[in-house]
mmCIF file with all atom_site columns, C-alpha atoms in Angstrom:
data_model
loop_
_atom_site.group_PDB
_atom_site.id
_atom_site.type_symbol
_atom_site.label_atom_id
_atom_site.label_alt_id
_atom_site.label_comp_id
_atom_site.label_asym_id
_atom_site.label_entity_id
_atom_site.label_seq_id
_atom_site.pdbx_PDB_ins_code
_atom_site.Cartn_x
_atom_site.Cartn_y
_atom_site.Cartn_z
_atom_site.occupancy
_atom_site.B_iso_or_equiv
_atom_site.pdbx_formal_charge
_atom_site.auth_seq_id
_atom_site.auth_comp_id
_atom_site.auth_asym_id
_atom_site.auth_atom_id
_atom_site.pdbx_PDB_model_num
ATOM 1   C CA . UNK A 1 1   ? 171.867 95.846  137.558 1.00 69.00 ? 1   UNK A CA 1
ATOM 2   C CA . UNK A 1 2   ? 170.248 99.176  139.075 1.00 66.00 ? 2   UNK A CA 1
ATOM 3   C CA . UNK A 1 3   ? 167.461 97.381  141.275 1.00 88.00 ? 3   UNK A CA 1
ATOM 4   C CA . UNK A 1 4   ? 165.120 99.825  141.986 1.00 94.00 ? 4   UNK A CA 1
ATOM 5   C CA . UNK A 1 5   ? 162.296 98.467  144.106 1.00 95.00 ? 5   UNK A CA 1
ATOM 6   C CA . UNK A 1 6   ? 158.801 100.035 144.525 1.00 95.00 ? 6   UNK A CA 1
ATOM 7   C CA . UNK A 1 7   ? 156.661 98.203  148.075 1.00 91.00 ? 7   UNK A CA 1
ATOM 8   C CA . UNK A 1 8   ? 153.993 96.724  145.967 1.00 91.00 ? 8   UNK A CA 1
ATOM 9   C CA . UNK A 1 9   ? 152.397 96.255  143.017 1.00 91.00 ? 9   UNK A CA 1
ATOM 10  C CA . UNK A 1 10  ? 149.466 95.917  143.634 1.00 95.00 ? 10  UNK A CA 1
ATOM 11  C CA . UNK A 1 11  ? 146.997 98.959  146.150 1.00 96.00 ? 11  UNK A CA 1
ATOM 12  C CA . UNK A 1 12  ? 143.072 98.783  147.010 1.00 97.00 ? 12  UNK A CA 1
ATOM 13  C CA . UNK A 1 13  ? 142.899 101.887 148.279 1.00 97.00 ? 13  UNK A CA 1
ATOM 14  C CA . UNK A 1 14  ? 139.612 104.342 149.498 1.00 97.00 ? 14  UNK A CA 1
ATOM 15  C CA . UNK A 1 15  ? 138.800 108.084 148.383 1.00 97.00 ? 15  UNK A CA 1
ATOM 16  C CA . UNK A 1 16  ? 139.891 109.490 151.300 1.00 97.00 ? 16  UNK A CA 1
ATOM 17  C CA . UNK A 1 17  ? 142.870 107.693 152.833 1.00 97.00 ? 17  UNK A CA 1
ATOM 18  C CA . UNK A 1 18  ? 146.557 108.681 152.755 1.00 97.00 ? 18  UNK A CA 1
ATOM 19  C CA . UNK A 1 19  ? 148.813 106.005 150.562 1.00 97.00 ? 19  UNK A CA 1
ATOM 20  C CA . UNK A 1 20  ? 152.178 105.502 150.920 1.00 97.00 ? 20  UNK A CA 1
ATOM 21  C CA . UNK A 1 21  ? 154.219 103.967 147.618 1.00 97.00 ? 21  UNK A CA 1
ATOM 22  C CA . UNK A 1 22  ? 157.724 104.064 148.641 1.00 97.00 ? 22  UNK A CA 1
ATOM 23  C CA . UNK A 1 23  ? 160.482 103.240 146.389 1.00 97.00 ? 23  UNK A CA 1
ATOM 24  C CA . UNK A 1 24  ? 164.187 102.690 146.741 1.00 97.00 ? 24  UNK A CA 1
ATOM 25  C CA . UNK A 1 25  ? 167.179 103.050 144.835 1.00 96.00 ? 25  UNK A CA 1
ATOM 26  C CA . UNK A 1 26  ? 171.026 101.110 144.993 1.00 94.00 ? 26  UNK A CA 1
ATOM 27  C CA . UNK A 1 27  ? 172.991 102.419 143.064 1.00 90.00 ? 27  UNK A CA 1
ATOM 28  C CA . UNK A 1 28  ? 173.427 105.604 144.892 1.00 91.00 ? 28  UNK A CA 1
ATOM 29  C CA . UNK A 1 29  ? 172.347 107.350 142.450 1.00 91.00 ? 29  UNK A CA 1
ATOM 30  C CA . UNK A 1 30  ? 170.992 111.498 143.532 1.00 90.00 ? 30  UNK A CA 1
ATOM 31  C CA . UNK A 1 31  ? 168.539 111.275 141.596 1.00 91.00 ? 31  UNK A CA 1
ATOM 32  C CA . UNK A 1 32  ? 164.462 109.875 141.655 1.00 94.00 ? 32  UNK A CA 1
ATOM 33  C CA . UNK A 1 33  ? 161.353 110.613 140.395 1.00 95.00 ? 33  UNK A CA 1
ATOM 34  C CA . UNK A 1 34  ? 157.650 108.711 139.538 1.00 97.00 ? 34  UNK A CA 1
ATOM 35  C CA . UNK A 1 35  ? 156.191 108.800 137.493 1.00 96.00 ? 35  UNK A CA 1
ATOM 36  C CA . UNK A 1 36  ? 152.473 108.031 136.633 1.00 96.00 ? 36  UNK A CA 1
ATOM 37  C CA . UNK A 1 37  ? 151.724 106.191 133.251 1.00 95.00 ? 37  UNK A CA 1
ATOM 38  C CA . UNK A 1 38  ? 147.625 105.785 132.344 1.00 94.00 ? 38  UNK A CA 1
ATOM 39  C CA . UNK A 1 39  ? 147.078 104.277 128.760 1.00 89.00 ? 39  UNK A CA 1
ATOM 40  C CA . UNK A 1 40  ? 147.196 107.030 125.970 1.00 87.00 ? 40  UNK A CA 1
ATOM 41  C CA . UNK A 1 41  ? 149.496 109.674 128.077 1.00 90.00 ? 41  UNK A CA 1
ATOM 42  C CA . UNK A 1 42  ? 152.202 107.959 128.248 1.00 90.00 ? 42  UNK A CA 1
ATOM 43  C CA . UNK A 1 43  ? 154.578 108.862 132.045 1.00 93.00 ? 43  UNK A CA 1
ATOM 44  C CA . UNK A 1 44  ? 154.131 111.230 133.132 1.00 93.00 ? 44  UNK A CA 1
ATOM 45  C CA . UNK A 1 45  ? 156.164 113.125 135.537 1.00 93.00 ? 45  UNK A CA 1
ATOM 46  C CA . UNK A 1 46  ? 154.796 113.699 138.561 1.00 96.00 ? 46  UNK A CA 1
ATOM 47  C CA . UNK A 1 47  ? 157.982 115.331 141.342 1.00 95.00 ? 47  UNK A CA 1
ATOM 48  C CA . UNK A 1 48  ? 161.644 114.349 141.215 1.00 92.00 ? 48  UNK A CA 1
ATOM 49  C CA . UNK A 1 49  ? 164.187 114.780 143.772 1.00 93.00 ? 49  UNK A CA 1
ATOM 50  C CA . UNK A 1 50  ? 168.589 115.627 142.738 1.00 89.00 ? 50  UNK A CA 1
ATOM 51  C CA . UNK A 1 51  ? 169.240 115.559 146.098 1.00 89.00 ? 51  UNK A CA 1
ATOM 52  C CA . UNK A 1 52  ? 168.163 114.749 149.529 1.00 92.00 ? 52  UNK A CA 1
ATOM 53  C CA . UNK A 1 53  ? 165.034 116.163 151.343 1.00 88.00 ? 53  UNK A CA 1
ATOM 54  C CA . UNK A 1 54  ? 165.418 118.188 147.912 1.00 90.00 ? 54  UNK A CA 1
ATOM 55  C CA . UNK A 1 55  ? 163.041 118.090 145.362 1.00 92.00 ? 55  UNK A CA 1
ATOM 56  C CA . UNK A 1 56  ? 161.254 120.000 142.304 1.00 91.00 ? 56  UNK A CA 1
ATOM 57  C CA . UNK A 1 57  ? 157.293 119.426 141.618 1.00 92.00 ? 57  UNK A CA 1
ATOM 58  C CA . UNK A 1 58  ? 156.682 117.839 137.684 1.00 91.00 ? 58  UNK A CA 1
ATOM 59  C CA . UNK A 1 59  ? 153.780 117.905 135.749 1.00 89.00 ? 59  UNK A CA 1
ATOM 60  C CA . UNK A 1 60  ? 151.102 116.803 137.396 1.00 94.00 ? 60  UNK A CA 1
ATOM 61  C CA . UNK A 1 61  ? 151.946 117.564 140.933 1.00 96.00 ? 61  UNK A CA 1
ATOM 62  C CA . UNK A 1 62  ? 148.643 118.732 142.434 1.00 96.00 ? 62  UNK A CA 1
ATOM 63  C CA . UNK A 1 63  ? 147.224 116.190 144.607 1.00 96.00 ? 63  UNK A CA 1
ATOM 64  C CA . UNK A 1 64  ? 150.063 114.641 146.262 1.00 97.00 ? 64  UNK A CA 1
ATOM 65  C CA . UNK A 1 65  ? 153.410 115.327 148.341 1.00 97.00 ? 65  UNK A CA 1
ATOM 66  C CA . UNK A 1 66  ? 156.743 113.370 148.420 1.00 97.00 ? 66  UNK A CA 1
ATOM 67  C CA . UNK A 1 67  ? 159.876 112.927 151.300 1.00 96.00 ? 67  UNK A CA 1
ATOM 68  C CA . UNK A 1 68  ? 163.158 112.203 150.900 1.00 96.00 ? 68  UNK A CA 1
ATOM 69  C CA . UNK A 1 69  ? 165.017 111.443 154.260 1.00 95.00 ? 69  UNK A CA 1
ATOM 70  C CA . UNK A 1 70  ? 167.902 108.710 152.830 1.00 95.00 ? 70  UNK A CA 1
ATOM 71  C CA . UNK A 1 71  ? 169.110 108.869 149.750 1.00 95.00 ? 71  UNK A CA 1
ATOM 72  C CA . UNK A 1 72  ? 168.354 105.813 148.393 1.00 96.00 ? 72  UNK A CA 1
ATOM 73  C CA . UNK A 1 73  ? 164.586 106.158 149.330 1.00 97.00 ? 73  UNK A CA 1
ATOM 74  C CA . UNK A 1 74  ? 161.667 108.750 147.898 1.00 97.00 ? 74  UNK A CA 1
ATOM 75  C CA . UNK A 1 75  ? 158.371 108.169 149.136 1.00 97.00 ? 75  UNK A CA 1
ATOM 76  C CA . UNK A 1 76  ? 155.007 109.826 147.144 1.00 98.00 ? 76  UNK A CA 1
ATOM 77  C CA . UNK A 1 77  ? 152.757 110.633 149.503 1.00 98.00 ? 77  UNK A CA 1
ATOM 78  C CA . UNK A 1 78  ? 147.963 110.799 147.813 1.00 97.00 ? 78  UNK A CA 1
ATOM 79  C CA . UNK A 1 79  ? 147.245 113.095 151.182 1.00 94.00 ? 79  UNK A CA 1
ATOM 80  C CA . UNK A 1 80  ? 144.104 111.717 150.243 1.00 97.00 ? 80  UNK A CA 1
ATOM 81  C CA . UNK A 1 81  ? 143.652 109.572 147.556 1.00 97.00 ? 81  UNK A CA 1
ATOM 82  C CA . UNK A 1 82  ? 140.899 110.433 144.753 1.00 97.00 ? 82  UNK A CA 1
ATOM 83  C CA . UNK A 1 83  ? 139.916 108.128 142.076 1.00 97.00 ? 83  UNK A CA 1
ATOM 84  C CA . UNK A 1 84  ? 141.498 110.098 139.679 1.00 96.00 ? 84  UNK A CA 1
ATOM 85  C CA . UNK A 1 85  ? 144.297 108.652 140.894 1.00 98.00 ? 85  UNK A CA 1
ATOM 86  C CA . UNK A 1 86  ? 143.938 105.868 139.831 1.00 98.00 ? 86  UNK A CA 1
ATOM 87  C CA . UNK A 1 87  ? 147.289 104.641 138.529 1.00 97.00 ? 87  UNK A CA 1
ATOM 88  C CA . UNK A 1 88  ? 150.237 102.724 137.745 1.00 96.00 ? 88  UNK A CA 1
ATOM 89  C CA . UNK A 1 89  ? 152.937 104.406 139.983 1.00 97.00 ? 89  UNK A CA 1
ATOM 90  C CA . UNK A 1 90  ? 156.697 104.265 138.593 1.00 97.00 ? 90  UNK A CA 1
ATOM 91  C CA . UNK A 1 91  ? 159.376 105.073 140.607 1.00 97.00 ? 91  UNK A CA 1
ATOM 92  C CA . UNK A 1 92  ? 162.950 105.693 138.464 1.00 95.00 ? 92  UNK A CA 1
ATOM 93  C CA . UNK A 1 93  ? 166.479 107.029 138.922 1.00 93.00 ? 93  UNK A CA 1
ATOM 94  C CA . UNK A 1 94  ? 169.819 108.016 137.589 1.00 89.00 ? 94  UNK A CA 1
ATOM 95  C CA . UNK A 1 95  ? 173.180 109.678 138.550 1.00 81.00 ? 95  UNK A CA 1
ATOM 96  C CA . UNK A 1 96  ? 173.796 113.188 136.839 1.00 71.00 ? 96  UNK A CA 1
ATOM 97  C CA . UNK A 1 97  ? 172.676 112.884 132.680 1.00 68.00 ? 97  UNK A CA 1
ATOM 98  C CA . UNK A 1 98  ? 172.528 109.403 132.127 1.00 73.00 ? 98  UNK A CA 1
ATOM 99  C CA . UNK A 1 99  ? 169.823 106.104 131.819 1.00 83.00 ? 99  UNK A CA 1
ATOM 100 C CA . UNK A 1 100 ? 167.299 106.129 133.675 1.00 88.00 ? 100 UNK A CA 1
ATOM 101 C CA . UNK A 1 101 ? 166.993 103.082 136.165 1.00 91.00 ? 101 UNK A CA 1
ATOM 102 C CA . UNK A 1 102 ? 163.061 102.440 136.647 1.00 94.00 ? 102 UNK A CA 1
ATOM 103 C CA . UNK A 1 103 ? 161.335 100.280 139.668 1.00 95.00 ? 103 UNK A CA 1
ATOM 104 C CA . UNK A 1 104 ? 158.250 98.215  138.097 1.00 93.00 ? 104 UNK A CA 1
ATOM 105 C CA . UNK A 1 105 ? 154.825 100.134 139.434 1.00 95.00 ? 105 UNK A CA 1
ATOM 106 C CA . UNK A 1 106 ? 152.500 99.845  141.813 1.00 96.00 ? 106 UNK A CA 1
ATOM 107 C CA . UNK A 1 107 ? 149.249 99.759  139.881 1.00 96.00 ? 107 UNK A CA 1
ATOM 108 C CA . UNK A 1 108 ? 147.037 102.068 142.122 1.00 97.00 ? 108 UNK A CA 1
ATOM 109 C CA . UNK A 1 109 ? 143.783 101.119 142.418 1.00 97.00 ? 109 UNK A CA 1
ATOM 110 C CA . UNK A 1 110 ? 141.320 104.085 144.539 1.00 97.00 ? 110 UNK A CA 1
ATOM 111 C CA . UNK A 1 111 ? 138.078 102.848 144.534 1.00 97.00 ? 111 UNK A CA 1
ATOM 112 C CA . UNK B 2 1   ? 157.055 122.911 125.996 1.00 69.00 ? 1   UNK B CA 1
ATOM 113 C CA . UNK B 2 2   ? 159.130 120.956 125.143 1.00 77.00 ? 2   UNK B CA 1
ATOM 114 C CA . UNK B 2 3   ? 157.062 118.067 123.883 1.00 87.00 ? 3   UNK B CA 1
ATOM 115 C CA . UNK B 2 4   ? 157.868 114.549 122.602 1.00 93.00 ? 4   UNK B CA 1
ATOM 116 C CA . UNK B 2 5   ? 155.108 112.975 119.772 1.00 94.00 ? 5   UNK B CA 1
ATOM 117 C CA . UNK B 2 6   ? 154.631 109.324 118.891 1.00 95.00 ? 6   UNK B CA 1
ATOM 118 C CA . UNK B 2 7   ? 152.625 109.127 115.744 1.00 87.00 ? 7   UNK B CA 1
ATOM 119 C CA . UNK B 2 8   ? 151.466 105.781 116.702 1.00 88.00 ? 8   UNK B CA 1
ATOM 120 C CA . UNK B 2 9   ? 149.935 104.380 118.807 1.00 91.00 ? 9   UNK B CA 1
ATOM 121 C CA . UNK B 2 10  ? 148.819 100.480 117.769 1.00 95.00 ? 10  UNK B CA 1
ATOM 122 C CA . UNK B 2 11  ? 150.954 99.285  115.442 1.00 96.00 ? 11  UNK B CA 1
ATOM 123 C CA . UNK B 2 12  ? 150.147 95.522  114.895 1.00 97.00 ? 12  UNK B CA 1
ATOM 124 C CA . UNK B 2 13  ? 152.552 94.213  112.108 1.00 97.00 ? 13  UNK B CA 1
ATOM 125 C CA . UNK B 2 14  ? 153.032 89.688  112.140 1.00 97.00 ? 14  UNK B CA 1
ATOM 126 C CA . UNK B 2 15  ? 156.201 87.932  112.604 1.00 96.00 ? 15  UNK B CA 1
ATOM 127 C CA . UNK B 2 16  ? 159.598 88.808  110.183 1.00 96.00 ? 16  UNK B CA 1
ATOM 128 C CA . UNK B 2 17  ? 158.099 92.791  108.681 1.00 97.00 ? 17  UNK B CA 1
ATOM 129 C CA . UNK B 2 18  ? 159.432 94.933  109.005 1.00 97.00 ? 18  UNK B CA 1
ATOM 130 C CA . UNK B 2 19  ? 159.211 97.830  112.183 1.00 97.00 ? 19  UNK B CA 1
ATOM 131 C CA . UNK B 2 20  ? 159.005 101.824 111.814 1.00 97.00 ? 20  UNK B CA 1
ATOM 132 C CA . UNK B 2 21  ? 158.329 104.195 114.506 1.00 97.00 ? 21  UNK B CA 1
ATOM 133 C CA . UNK B 2 22  ? 158.374 107.942 114.968 1.00 96.00 ? 22  UNK B CA 1
ATOM 134 C CA . UNK B 2 23  ? 158.904 109.675 117.341 1.00 96.00 ? 23  UNK B CA 1
ATOM 135 C CA . UNK B 2 24  ? 159.607 113.726 116.921 1.00 96.00 ? 24  UNK B CA 1
ATOM 136 C CA . UNK B 2 25  ? 160.181 116.563 119.531 1.00 94.00 ? 25  UNK B CA 1
ATOM 137 C CA . UNK B 2 26  ? 159.715 119.848 119.606 1.00 90.00 ? 26  UNK B CA 1
ATOM 138 C CA . UNK B 2 27  ? 163.452 121.657 121.489 1.00 80.00 ? 27  UNK B CA 1
ATOM 139 C CA . UNK B 2 28  ? 165.887 123.719 119.772 1.00 72.00 ? 28  UNK B CA 1
ATOM 140 C CA . UNK B 2 29  ? 168.702 123.259 121.566 1.00 77.00 ? 29  UNK B CA 1
ATOM 141 C CA . UNK B 2 30  ? 171.109 119.570 122.399 1.00 80.00 ? 30  UNK B CA 1
ATOM 142 C CA . UNK B 2 31  ? 169.420 116.880 123.668 1.00 85.00 ? 31  UNK B CA 1
ATOM 143 C CA . UNK B 2 32  ? 169.287 113.327 124.587 1.00 89.00 ? 32  UNK B CA 1
ATOM 144 C CA . UNK B 2 33  ? 167.324 110.710 122.730 1.00 93.00 ? 33  UNK B CA 1
ATOM 145 C CA . UNK B 2 34  ? 165.724 107.441 124.497 1.00 94.00 ? 34  UNK B CA 1
ATOM 146 C CA . UNK B 2 35  ? 163.857 104.196 123.646 1.00 97.00 ? 35  UNK B CA 1
ATOM 147 C CA . UNK B 2 36  ? 162.344 103.049 126.097 1.00 96.00 ? 36  UNK B CA 1
ATOM 148 C CA . UNK B 2 37  ? 160.129 99.356  126.043 1.00 96.00 ? 37  UNK B CA 1
ATOM 149 C CA . UNK B 2 38  ? 157.694 98.469  128.663 1.00 95.00 ? 38  UNK B CA 1
ATOM 150 C CA . UNK B 2 39  ? 157.209 94.202  127.546 1.00 95.00 ? 39  UNK B CA 1
ATOM 151 C CA . UNK B 2 40  ? 153.827 92.786  129.036 1.00 91.00 ? 40  UNK B CA 1
ATOM 152 C CA . UNK B 2 41  ? 154.164 92.921  132.370 1.00 87.00 ? 41  UNK B CA 1
ATOM 153 C CA . UNK B 2 42  ? 157.477 93.443  132.695 1.00 89.00 ? 42  UNK B CA 1
ATOM 154 C CA . UNK B 2 43  ? 158.877 97.251  134.213 1.00 89.00 ? 43  UNK B CA 1
ATOM 155 C CA . UNK B 2 44  ? 159.664 100.510 131.449 1.00 93.00 ? 44  UNK B CA 1
ATOM 156 C CA . UNK B 2 45  ? 163.991 98.478  130.348 1.00 92.00 ? 45  UNK B CA 1
ATOM 157 C CA . UNK B 2 46  ? 165.697 101.620 127.952 1.00 93.00 ? 46  UNK B CA 1
ATOM 158 C CA . UNK B 2 47  ? 165.976 99.699  124.384 1.00 95.00 ? 47  UNK B CA 1
ATOM 159 C CA . UNK B 2 48  ? 169.003 102.545 122.944 1.00 95.00 ? 48  UNK B CA 1
ATOM 160 C CA . UNK B 2 49  ? 169.748 106.506 123.495 1.00 93.00 ? 49  UNK B CA 1
ATOM 161 C CA . UNK B 2 50  ? 171.581 108.758 121.878 1.00 93.00 ? 50  UNK B CA 1
ATOM 162 C CA . UNK B 2 51  ? 173.864 111.344 122.869 1.00 90.00 ? 51  UNK B CA 1
ATOM 163 C CA . UNK B 2 52  ? 176.119 112.563 120.981 1.00 89.00 ? 52  UNK B CA 1
ATOM 164 C CA . UNK B 2 53  ? 178.455 111.273 117.777 1.00 92.00 ? 53  UNK B CA 1
ATOM 165 C CA . UNK B 2 54  ? 177.641 108.997 114.838 1.00 94.00 ? 54  UNK B CA 1
ATOM 166 C CA . UNK B 2 55  ? 173.516 109.654 114.795 1.00 95.00 ? 55  UNK B CA 1
ATOM 167 C CA . UNK B 2 56  ? 172.680 105.885 113.428 1.00 96.00 ? 56  UNK B CA 1
ATOM 168 C CA . UNK B 2 57  ? 172.170 104.422 117.222 1.00 96.00 ? 57  UNK B CA 1
ATOM 169 C CA . UNK B 2 58  ? 171.937 100.110 118.030 1.00 95.00 ? 58  UNK B CA 1
ATOM 170 C CA . UNK B 2 59  ? 170.425 99.060  120.611 1.00 94.00 ? 59  UNK B CA 1
ATOM 171 C CA . UNK B 2 60  ? 169.370 95.664  122.672 1.00 92.00 ? 60  UNK B CA 1
ATOM 172 C CA . UNK B 2 61  ? 167.122 93.377  120.297 1.00 94.00 ? 61  UNK B CA 1
ATOM 173 C CA . UNK B 2 62  ? 168.342 94.095  116.822 1.00 95.00 ? 62  UNK B CA 1
ATOM 174 C CA . UNK B 2 63  ? 166.537 97.442  116.932 1.00 97.00 ? 63  UNK B CA 1
ATOM 175 C CA . UNK B 2 64  ? 168.242 101.033 115.767 1.00 97.00 ? 64  UNK B CA 1
ATOM 176 C CA . UNK B 2 65  ? 167.440 104.185 115.317 1.00 98.00 ? 65  UNK B CA 1
ATOM 177 C CA . UNK B 2 66  ? 168.570 107.355 113.794 1.00 96.00 ? 66  UNK B CA 1
ATOM 178 C CA . UNK B 2 67  ? 168.644 110.167 114.388 1.00 95.00 ? 67  UNK B CA 1
ATOM 179 C CA . UNK B 2 68  ? 168.476 112.987 112.121 1.00 94.00 ? 68  UNK B CA 1
ATOM 180 C CA . UNK B 2 69  ? 168.471 116.669 113.382 1.00 91.00 ? 69  UNK B CA 1
ATOM 181 C CA . UNK B 2 70  ? 166.391 118.803 110.653 1.00 92.00 ? 70  UNK B CA 1
ATOM 182 C CA . UNK B 2 71  ? 163.812 116.593 111.095 1.00 94.00 ? 71  UNK B CA 1
ATOM 183 C CA . UNK B 2 72  ? 163.781 116.453 114.951 1.00 94.00 ? 72  UNK B CA 1
ATOM 184 C CA . UNK B 2 73  ? 163.085 113.311 114.533 1.00 95.00 ? 73  UNK B CA 1
ATOM 185 C CA . UNK B 2 74  ? 164.316 109.813 116.013 1.00 97.00 ? 74  UNK B CA 1
ATOM 186 C CA . UNK B 2 75  ? 162.567 107.309 115.084 1.00 97.00 ? 75  UNK B CA 1
ATOM 187 C CA . UNK B 2 76  ? 162.920 103.132 116.016 1.00 97.00 ? 76  UNK B CA 1
ATOM 188 C CA . UNK B 2 77  ? 163.551 100.350 113.029 1.00 97.00 ? 77  UNK B CA 1
ATOM 189 C CA . UNK B 2 78  ? 163.617 97.070  113.339 1.00 97.00 ? 78  UNK B CA 1
ATOM 190 C CA . UNK B 2 79  ? 164.257 94.874  109.889 1.00 97.00 ? 79  UNK B CA 1
ATOM 191 C CA . UNK B 2 80  ? 162.998 91.509  110.868 1.00 97.00 ? 80  UNK B CA 1
ATOM 192 C CA . UNK B 2 81  ? 160.180 91.779  114.101 1.00 97.00 ? 81  UNK B CA 1
ATOM 193 C CA . UNK B 2 82  ? 159.594 88.243  116.082 1.00 97.00 ? 82  UNK B CA 1
ATOM 194 C CA . UNK B 2 83  ? 156.290 87.777  118.454 1.00 96.00 ? 83  UNK B CA 1
ATOM 195 C CA . UNK B 2 84  ? 157.982 88.502  121.333 1.00 96.00 ? 84  UNK B CA 1
ATOM 196 C CA . UNK B 2 85  ? 158.927 92.501  120.065 1.00 97.00 ? 85  UNK B CA 1
ATOM 197 C CA . UNK B 2 86  ? 155.056 92.502  122.137 1.00 97.00 ? 86  UNK B CA 1
ATOM 198 C CA . UNK B 2 87  ? 155.154 95.452  123.557 1.00 97.00 ? 87  UNK B CA 1
ATOM 199 C CA . UNK B 2 88  ? 154.831 98.785  124.346 1.00 96.00 ? 88  UNK B CA 1
ATOM 200 C CA . UNK B 2 89  ? 157.173 101.426 123.354 1.00 97.00 ? 89  UNK B CA 1
ATOM 201 C CA . UNK B 2 90  ? 157.815 104.320 124.499 1.00 96.00 ? 90  UNK B CA 1
ATOM 202 C CA . UNK B 2 91  ? 160.800 107.431 122.983 1.00 96.00 ? 91  UNK B CA 1
ATOM 203 C CA . UNK B 2 92  ? 161.801 110.297 125.827 1.00 93.00 ? 92  UNK B CA 1
ATOM 204 C CA . UNK B 2 93  ? 164.594 112.999 125.360 1.00 91.00 ? 93  UNK B CA 1
ATOM 205 C CA . UNK B 2 94  ? 165.757 115.155 127.566 1.00 85.00 ? 94  UNK B CA 1
ATOM 206 C CA . UNK B 2 95  ? 166.336 119.030 126.956 1.00 72.00 ? 95  UNK B CA 1
ATOM 207 C CA . UNK B 2 96  ? 169.869 120.823 128.141 1.00 64.00 ? 96  UNK B CA 1
ATOM 208 C CA . UNK B 2 97  ? 168.578 123.265 129.920 1.00 60.00 ? 97  UNK B CA 1
ATOM 209 C CA . UNK B 2 98  ? 171.930 124.634 131.736 1.00 56.00 ? 98  UNK B CA 1
ATOM 210 C CA . UNK B 2 99  ? 170.724 121.659 134.882 1.00 56.00 ? 99  UNK B CA 1
ATOM 211 C CA . UNK B 2 100 ? 172.261 118.712 135.829 1.00 53.00 ? 100 UNK B CA 1
ATOM 212 C CA . UNK B 2 101 ? 169.707 116.266 136.223 1.00 61.00 ? 101 UNK B CA 1
ATOM 213 C CA . UNK B 2 102 ? 168.087 114.379 133.204 1.00 66.00 ? 102 UNK B CA 1
ATOM 214 C CA . UNK B 2 103 ? 164.585 115.311 133.451 1.00 78.00 ? 103 UNK B CA 1
ATOM 215 C CA . UNK B 2 104 ? 163.169 113.555 130.605 1.00 86.00 ? 104 UNK B CA 1
ATOM 216 C CA . UNK B 2 105 ? 159.817 114.125 128.563 1.00 89.00 ? 105 UNK B CA 1
ATOM 217 C CA . UNK B 2 106 ? 158.264 111.438 127.659 1.00 92.00 ? 106 UNK B CA 1
ATOM 218 C CA . UNK B 2 107 ? 155.374 110.113 124.210 1.00 93.00 ? 107 UNK B CA 1
ATOM 219 C CA . UNK B 2 108 ? 151.846 108.703 124.600 1.00 94.00 ? 108 UNK B CA 1
ATOM 220 C CA . UNK B 2 109 ? 153.597 105.542 123.487 1.00 95.00 ? 109 UNK B CA 1
ATOM 221 C CA . UNK B 2 110 ? 153.079 102.792 120.551 1.00 96.00 ? 110 UNK B CA 1
ATOM 222 C CA . UNK B 2 111 ? 151.581 100.120 121.609 1.00 96.00 ? 111 UNK B CA 1
ATOM 223 C CA . UNK B 2 112 ? 152.944 97.154  119.034 1.00 97.00 ? 112 UNK B CA 1
ATOM 224 C CA . UNK B 2 113 ? 151.050 93.823  118.441 1.00 97.00 ? 113 UNK B CA 1
ATOM 225 C CA . UNK B 2 114 ? 153.422 90.535  116.607 1.00 97.00 ? 114 UNK B CA 1
ATOM 226 C CA . UNK B 2 115 ? 151.320 88.248  115.110 1.00 95.00 ? 115 UNK B CA 1
ATOM 227 C CA . UNK B 2 116 ? 152.662 84.712  114.738 1.00 90.00 ? 116 UNK B CA 1
#
């Protein structure tokens, strides 16, 4: 079974803090994704990466950056957290055009 | 721009009732279609998918979906729901735009509550 893990299930941060969300997959997938999930808005793509050191903006990249130094790890960075970034963050991975596999999510609260 | 619409935001059913959740997408080319489910406190998981072939696809736990190309629809159905089907359901579409990356567009989700 594919396993996608995220470093934290819950995080509480203060406005202005730098936040790192880590995601690791164990299936040697080329593609990895970061989404945020908000009630009534579904999942919205923040960034994705199709190879090591490669990244592309998704639909809502503002206020976020990403890093992919190793194939199995994809990090989401909030340079200066704001209250409107309080959300559930989901990481996913896939090989090519196949099914995306999701991690358990990180619920981030920014105070 | 590609988009996915889920018509029902909240659905409440009694056990044994039949379920149909609507999903429409806007894209004129070749698509892959997915339904994902998120049970309370659990991660998002695949329910079923359509890539090609028979437009009626069967997934886990007795769910099925029908791809109707002319209507740009991929509705999810289950003849008899159970309390354990209480979850949030997401429709997603991957449009074949020439790239090799599976970039999905998600609908806003439907919260299903099944009353025992």
